[in-house]
């Protein structure tokens, strides 16, 4: 499968715990996005990477959220001190290098905070 | 601020009829307008997109129209089929990196 992959697919955690999700974009896609999607809503932009540089971060994103893409390939999204309101589907998407805004989404990680 | 409004939230049509979904946006700098289809439990997938220098684009049974002056764009699906049943999201992208999605339209195509 050469599409965007995410791990884990499901995560259940207790309030206050930290969680980390991984996204592997399509090979040679240098642009990577993280989104959060809640039931009945469209994906909400969280952050954007071009290669290893984090170029944009949503103002709505609290300091408990952090993302990295250390070598410009896979990316991780960490949520510290999880809250019940963090329960959602976390989607990753990637785009090719040049002249393409098409985003290819991964299957998502569904987070449930108890 | 940046905002995309999508209507209707739910749309039910008879197989073979047409379906139209409309979106309005607030940021006049928006220059890219994709539409995504998301089936239950699956990832969003791009079905068609349009750039701000084009007024209309068609791909088989799917078309998108853009009115930059009025800041709205629409998705048109003709000859609907049961497999078109899904949630459809419009989105906009400005010259920056952020993509703003609408809240989605749940389309039901009745056989």
mmCIF file of C-alpha atoms in Angstrom:
data_model
loop_
_atom_site.group_PDB
_atom_site.id
_atom_site.type_symbol
_atom_site.label_atom_id
_atom_site.label_comp_id
_atom_site.label_asym_id
_atom_site.label_seq_id
_atom_site.Cartn_x
_atom_site.Cartn_y
_atom_site.Cartn_z
ATOM 1 C CA UNK A 1 0.000 0.000 0.000
ATOM 2 C CA UNK A 2 1.662 3.223 -1.127
ATOM 3 C CA UNK A 3 -0.892 5.580 0.420
ATOM 4 C CA UNK A 4 -0.662 7.658 3.573
ATOM 5 C CA UNK A 5 -0.569 5.470 6.664
ATOM 6 C CA UNK A 6 -1.278 6.310 10.294
ATOM 7 C CA UNK A 7 -0.585 4.460 13.496
ATOM 8 C CA UNK A 8 -2.332 3.536 15.689
ATOM 9 C CA UNK A 9 -5.764 3.392 14.102
ATOM 10 C CA UNK A 10 -7.471 3.552 17.471
ATOM 11 C CA UNK A 11 -6.319 4.839 20.849
ATOM 12 C CA UNK A 12 -8.198 4.813 24.123
ATOM 13 C CA UNK A 13 -6.617 6.696 26.981
ATOM 14 C CA UNK A 14 -7.486 8.126 30.340
ATOM 15 C CA UNK A 15 -7.774 11.824 30.931
ATOM 16 C CA UNK A 16 -4.419 13.353 31.817
ATOM 17 C CA UNK A 17 -2.312 10.841 29.875
ATOM 18 C CA UNK A 18 -0.073 11.746 26.967
ATOM 19 C CA UNK A 19 -0.569 10.197 23.531
ATOM 20 C CA UNK A 20 1.500 10.197 20.356
ATOM 21 C CA UNK A 21 0.350 9.435 16.837
ATOM 22 C CA UNK A 22 2.437 8.712 13.777
ATOM 23 C CA UNK A 23 1.858 9.560 10.133
ATOM 24 C CA UNK A 24 3.818 8.181 7.186
ATOM 25 C CA UNK A 25 3.101 10.235 4.066
ATOM 26 C CA UNK A 26 3.291 9.035 0.493
ATOM 27 C CA UNK A 27 6.916 8.659 -0.518
ATOM 28 C CA UNK A 28 8.473 11.896 -1.795
ATOM 29 C CA UNK A 29 5.530 14.028 -0.717
ATOM 30 C CA UNK A 30 7.242 16.937 0.982
ATOM 31 C CA UNK A 31 4.084 18.595 2.342
ATOM 32 C CA UNK A 32 2.254 17.172 5.332
ATOM 33 C CA UNK A 33 -0.879 18.298 7.165
ATOM 34 C CA UNK A 34 -2.562 17.304 10.415
ATOM 35 C CA UNK A 35 -6.298 17.721 10.928
ATOM 36 C CA UNK A 36 -8.804 16.915 13.639
ATOM 37 C CA UNK A 37 -12.293 15.761 12.731
ATOM 38 C CA UNK A 38 -15.197 15.423 15.129
ATOM 39 C CA UNK A 39 -18.486 13.707 14.369
ATOM 40 C CA UNK A 40 -20.581 15.611 11.881
ATOM 41 C CA UNK A 41 -17.892 18.169 11.093
ATOM 42 C CA UNK A 42 -15.301 18.727 8.421
ATOM 43 C CA UNK A 43 -11.592 18.295 9.084
ATOM 44 C CA UNK A 44 -10.163 21.142 11.159
ATOM 45 C CA UNK A 45 -6.641 22.268 10.255
ATOM 46 C CA UNK A 46 -4.056 21.775 12.996
ATOM 47 C CA UNK A 47 -0.630 22.218 11.452
ATOM 48 C CA UNK A 48 1.418 22.075 8.250
ATOM 49 C CA UNK A 49 4.949 20.913 7.436
ATOM 50 C CA UNK A 50 7.010 21.515 4.358
ATOM 51 C CA UNK A 51 9.835 19.021 4.580
ATOM 52 C CA UNK A 52 10.945 19.217 8.220
ATOM 53 C CA UNK A 53 9.829 22.810 8.761
ATOM 54 C CA UNK A 54 6.572 23.484 10.589
ATOM 55 C CA UNK A 55 5.333 26.496 8.640
ATOM 56 C CA UNK A 56 1.858 26.975 10.024
ATOM 57 C CA UNK A 57 0.023 26.077 13.193
ATOM 58 C CA UNK A 58 -3.615 26.731 13.990
ATOM 59 C CA UNK A 59 -4.210 29.473 16.535
ATOM 60 C CA UNK A 60 -6.858 27.203 18.011
ATOM 61 C CA UNK A 61 -4.239 24.616 18.898
ATOM 62 C CA UNK A 62 -3.429 24.650 22.569
ATOM 63 C CA UNK A 63 0.076 24.318 23.947
ATOM 64 C CA UNK A 64 -0.726 20.705 24.844
ATOM 65 C CA UNK A 65 -0.425 19.803 21.156
ATOM 66 C CA UNK A 66 2.929 19.490 19.455
ATOM 67 C CA UNK A 67 3.981 18.031 16.123
ATOM 68 C CA UNK A 68 7.303 17.127 14.606
ATOM 69 C CA UNK A 69 8.677 15.933 11.321
ATOM 70 C CA UNK A 70 12.352 15.507 12.158
ATOM 71 C CA UNK A 71 13.697 14.143 8.886
ATOM 72 C CA UNK A 72 11.071 15.444 6.525
ATOM 73 C CA UNK A 73 9.497 12.026 6.144
ATOM 74 C CA UNK A 74 7.168 10.677 8.878
ATOM 75 C CA UNK A 75 5.527 12.994 11.376
ATOM 76 C CA UNK A 76 4.320 12.636 14.959
ATOM 77 C CA UNK A 77 1.548 14.467 16.767
ATOM 78 C CA UNK A 78 1.661 14.468 20.549
ATOM 79 C CA UNK A 79 -1.125 15.509 22.883
ATOM 80 C CA UNK A 80 -0.120 16.063 26.482
ATOM 81 C CA UNK A 81 -2.468 15.874 29.464
ATOM 82 C CA UNK A 82 -5.366 14.706 27.330
ATOM 83 C CA UNK A 83 -8.869 16.013 28.011
ATOM 84 C CA UNK A 84 -12.214 14.499 27.065
ATOM 85 C CA UNK A 85 -12.636 17.274 24.494
ATOM 86 C CA UNK A 86 -9.626 15.899 22.632
ATOM 87 C CA UNK A 87 -11.638 12.847 21.598
ATOM 88 C CA UNK A 88 -11.779 12.957 17.804
ATOM 89 C CA UNK A 89 -10.386 11.465 14.618
ATOM 90 C CA UNK A 90 -6.901 12.779 13.854
ATOM 91 C CA UNK A 91 -6.190 12.809 10.142
ATOM 92 C CA UNK A 92 -2.911 13.230 8.339
ATOM 93 C CA UNK A 93 -2.619 14.244 4.695
ATOM 94 C CA UNK A 94 0.276 14.740 2.297
ATOM 95 C CA UNK A 95 0.787 16.599 -0.960
ATOM 96 C CA UNK A 96 3.373 16.235 -3.716
ATOM 97 C CA UNK A 97 6.206 18.694 -4.138
ATOM 98 C CA UNK A 98 5.317 21.101 -6.868
ATOM 99 C CA UNK A 99 2.238 22.677 -8.363
ATOM 100 C CA UNK A 100 -0.237 20.445 -6.613
ATOM 101 C CA UNK A 101 -2.581 21.285 -3.776
ATOM 102 C CA UNK A 102 -4.216 17.851 -3.854
ATOM 103 C CA UNK A 103 -4.135 16.343 -0.394
ATOM 104 C CA UNK A 104 -4.098 12.577 0.077
ATOM 105 C CA UNK A 105 -5.522 11.596 3.427
ATOM 106 C CA UNK A 106 -4.563 8.768 5.704
ATOM 107 C CA UNK A 107 -7.125 6.525 7.432
ATOM 108 C CA UNK A 108 -6.901 8.517 10.645
ATOM 109 C CA UNK A 109 -6.324 7.727 14.311
ATOM 110 C CA UNK A 110 -9.462 7.669 16.413
ATOM 111 C CA UNK A 111 -8.740 8.957 19.928
ATOM 112 C CA UNK A 112 -11.095 8.321 22.810
ATOM 113 C CA UNK A 113 -10.314 10.026 26.110
ATOM 114 C CA UNK A 114 -12.139 8.517 29.065
ATOM 115 C CA UNK B 1 -11.898 35.451 9.997
ATOM 116 C CA UNK B 2 -11.694 32.536 7.598
ATOM 117 C CA UNK B 3 -14.964 30.670 7.249
ATOM 118 C CA UNK B 4 -16.624 28.256 4.828
ATOM 119 C CA UNK B 5 -20.353 27.680 5.030
ATOM 120 C CA UNK B 6 -21.865 24.663 3.319
ATOM 121 C CA UNK B 7 -25.518 23.961 2.467
ATOM 122 C CA UNK B 8 -27.531 21.862 2.750
ATOM 123 C CA UNK B 9 -26.348 19.734 5.647
ATOM 124 C CA UNK B 10 -28.428 16.821 4.378
ATOM 125 C CA UNK B 11 -29.651 16.107 0.863
ATOM 126 C CA UNK B 12 -31.817 13.244 -0.273
ATOM 127 C CA UNK B 13 -32.389 12.582 -3.977
ATOM 128 C CA UNK B 14 -33.852 9.844 -6.122
ATOM 129 C CA UNK B 15 -31.449 7.787 -8.194
ATOM 130 C CA UNK B 16 -30.923 9.474 -11.549
ATOM 131 C CA UNK B 17 -31.715 12.956 -10.266
ATOM 132 C CA UNK B 18 -29.152 15.743 -9.884
ATOM 133 C CA UNK B 19 -27.675 16.947 -6.608
ATOM 134 C CA UNK B 20 -26.283 20.408 -5.920
ATOM 135 C CA UNK B 21 -24.244 21.421 -2.889
ATOM 136 C CA UNK B 22 -23.281 25.047 -2.275
ATOM 137 C CA UNK B 23 -20.498 26.692 -0.312
ATOM 138 C CA UNK B 24 -19.671 30.284 0.503
ATOM 139 C CA UNK B 25 -16.333 31.542 1.757
ATOM 140 C CA UNK B 26 -15.153 34.697 3.448
ATOM 141 C CA UNK B 27 -11.465 35.062 2.527
ATOM 142 C CA UNK B 28 -11.155 36.842 -0.815
ATOM 143 C CA UNK B 29 -7.557 35.578 -1.073
ATOM 144 C CA UNK B 30 -8.811 31.994 -1.441
ATOM 145 C CA UNK B 31 -7.449 30.551 -4.680
ATOM 146 C CA UNK B 32 -8.063 26.810 -4.561
ATOM 147 C CA UNK B 33 -11.395 25.061 -4.034
ATOM 148 C CA UNK B 34 -11.406 21.276 -3.655
ATOM 149 C CA UNK B 35 -14.310 18.936 -2.987
ATOM 150 C CA UNK B 36 -13.849 15.759 -0.975
ATOM 151 C CA UNK B 37 -16.054 12.700 -0.628
ATOM 152 C CA UNK B 38 -15.992 10.737 2.614
ATOM 153 C CA UNK B 39 -17.760 7.410 2.868
ATOM 154 C CA UNK B 40 -18.698 6.074 6.272
ATOM 155 C CA UNK B 41 -15.611 5.058 8.224
ATOM 156 C CA UNK B 42 -13.246 5.972 5.408
ATOM 157 C CA UNK B 43 -10.800 8.747 4.644
ATOM 158 C CA UNK B 44 -11.743 11.881 2.668
ATOM 159 C CA UNK B 45 -10.918 11.574 -1.031
ATOM 160 C CA UNK B 46 -10.610 14.385 -3.549
ATOM 161 C CA UNK B 47 -13.253 14.163 -6.265
ATOM 162 C CA UNK B 48 -12.779 17.468 -8.099
ATOM 163 C CA UNK B 49 -11.101 20.817 -7.584
ATOM 164 C CA UNK B 50 -11.010 24.240 -9.198
ATOM 165 C CA UNK B 51 -8.656 27.190 -9.095
ATOM 166 C CA UNK B 52 -9.646 30.828 -8.855
ATOM 167 C CA UNK B 53 -8.753 31.563 -12.481
ATOM 168 C CA UNK B 54 -11.360 29.087 -13.754
ATOM 169 C CA UNK B 55 -15.141 29.461 -13.567
ATOM 170 C CA UNK B 56 -16.219 25.889 -14.184
ATOM 171 C CA UNK B 57 -14.738 22.414 -14.345
ATOM 172 C CA UNK B 58 -16.360 19.137 -15.268
ATOM 173 C CA UNK B 59 -15.338 15.507 -14.829
ATOM 174 C CA UNK B 60 -17.903 13.029 -16.146
ATOM 175 C CA UNK B 61 -20.962 13.320 -13.878
ATOM 176 C CA UNK B 62 -19.352 15.818 -11.521
ATOM 177 C CA UNK B 63 -18.912 19.557 -12.085
ATOM 178 C CA UNK B 64 -17.852 22.489 -9.956
ATOM 179 C CA UNK B 65 -18.667 26.135 -10.573
ATOM 180 C CA UNK B 66 -17.003 29.140 -8.974
ATOM 181 C CA UNK B 67 -18.299 32.698 -8.597
ATOM 182 C CA UNK B 68 -15.415 34.728 -7.195
ATOM 183 C CA UNK B 69 -17.403 37.945 -7.028
ATOM 184 C CA UNK B 70 -20.059 36.385 -4.847
ATOM 185 C CA UNK B 71 -17.520 34.162 -3.065
ATOM 186 C CA UNK B 72 -19.397 30.969 -3.603
ATOM 187 C CA UNK B 73 -18.818 27.682 -5.377
ATOM 188 C CA UNK B 74 -21.004 24.676 -6.008
ATOM 189 C CA UNK B 75 -20.743 20.959 -6.648
ATOM 190 C CA UNK B 76 -23.093 19.435 -9.196
ATOM 191 C CA UNK B 77 -23.619 15.682 -9.489
ATOM 192 C CA UNK B 78 -25.777 14.507 -12.368
ATOM 193 C CA UNK B 79 -27.426 11.112 -12.857
ATOM 194 C CA UNK B 80 -26.858 10.221 -9.217
ATOM 195 C CA UNK B 81 -26.254 6.599 -8.265
ATOM 196 C CA UNK B 82 -26.582 4.833 -4.899
ATOM 197 C CA UNK B 83 -22.764 4.695 -4.645
ATOM 198 C CA UNK B 84 -22.719 8.497 -4.632
ATOM 199 C CA UNK B 85 -24.199 8.332 -1.110
ATOM 200 C CA UNK B 86 -21.570 9.804 1.222
ATOM 201 C CA UNK B 87 -20.606 12.999 3.011
ATOM 202 C CA UNK B 88 -19.235 15.702 0.737
ATOM 203 C CA UNK B 89 -16.963 18.484 1.995
ATOM 204 C CA UNK B 90 -16.051 21.685 0.245
ATOM 205 C CA UNK B 91 -12.849 23.454 1.190
ATOM 206 C CA UNK B 92 -10.846 26.552 0.398
ATOM 207 C CA UNK B 93 -7.157 27.329 0.487
ATOM 208 C CA UNK B 94 -5.583 30.765 0.495
ATOM 209 C CA UNK B 95 -2.104 31.696 -0.595
ATOM 210 C CA UNK B 96 -0.903 30.287 2.706
ATOM 211 C CA UNK B 97 -0.950 26.686 3.774
ATOM 212 C CA UNK B 98 -4.200 26.333 5.650
ATOM 213 C CA UNK B 99 -7.168 24.529 4.127
ATOM 214 C CA UNK B 100 -10.566 25.382 5.599
ATOM 215 C CA UNK B 101 -13.312 22.767 5.278
ATOM 216 C CA UNK B 102 -17.065 23.173 5.334
ATOM 217 C CA UNK B 103 -19.165 21.204 7.786
ATOM 218 C CA UNK B 104 -20.202 18.677 5.145
ATOM 219 C CA UNK B 105 -23.318 17.575 3.288
ATOM 220 C CA UNK B 106 -24.696 14.093 3.839
ATOM 221 C CA UNK B 107 -26.034 12.917 0.480
ATOM 222 C CA UNK B 108 -28.521 10.050 0.311
ATOM 223 C CA UNK B 109 -29.317 8.604 -3.109
ATOM 224 C CA UNK B 110 -32.440 6.451 -2.971
ATOM 225 C CA UNK B 111 -32.625 3.550 -5.392
#
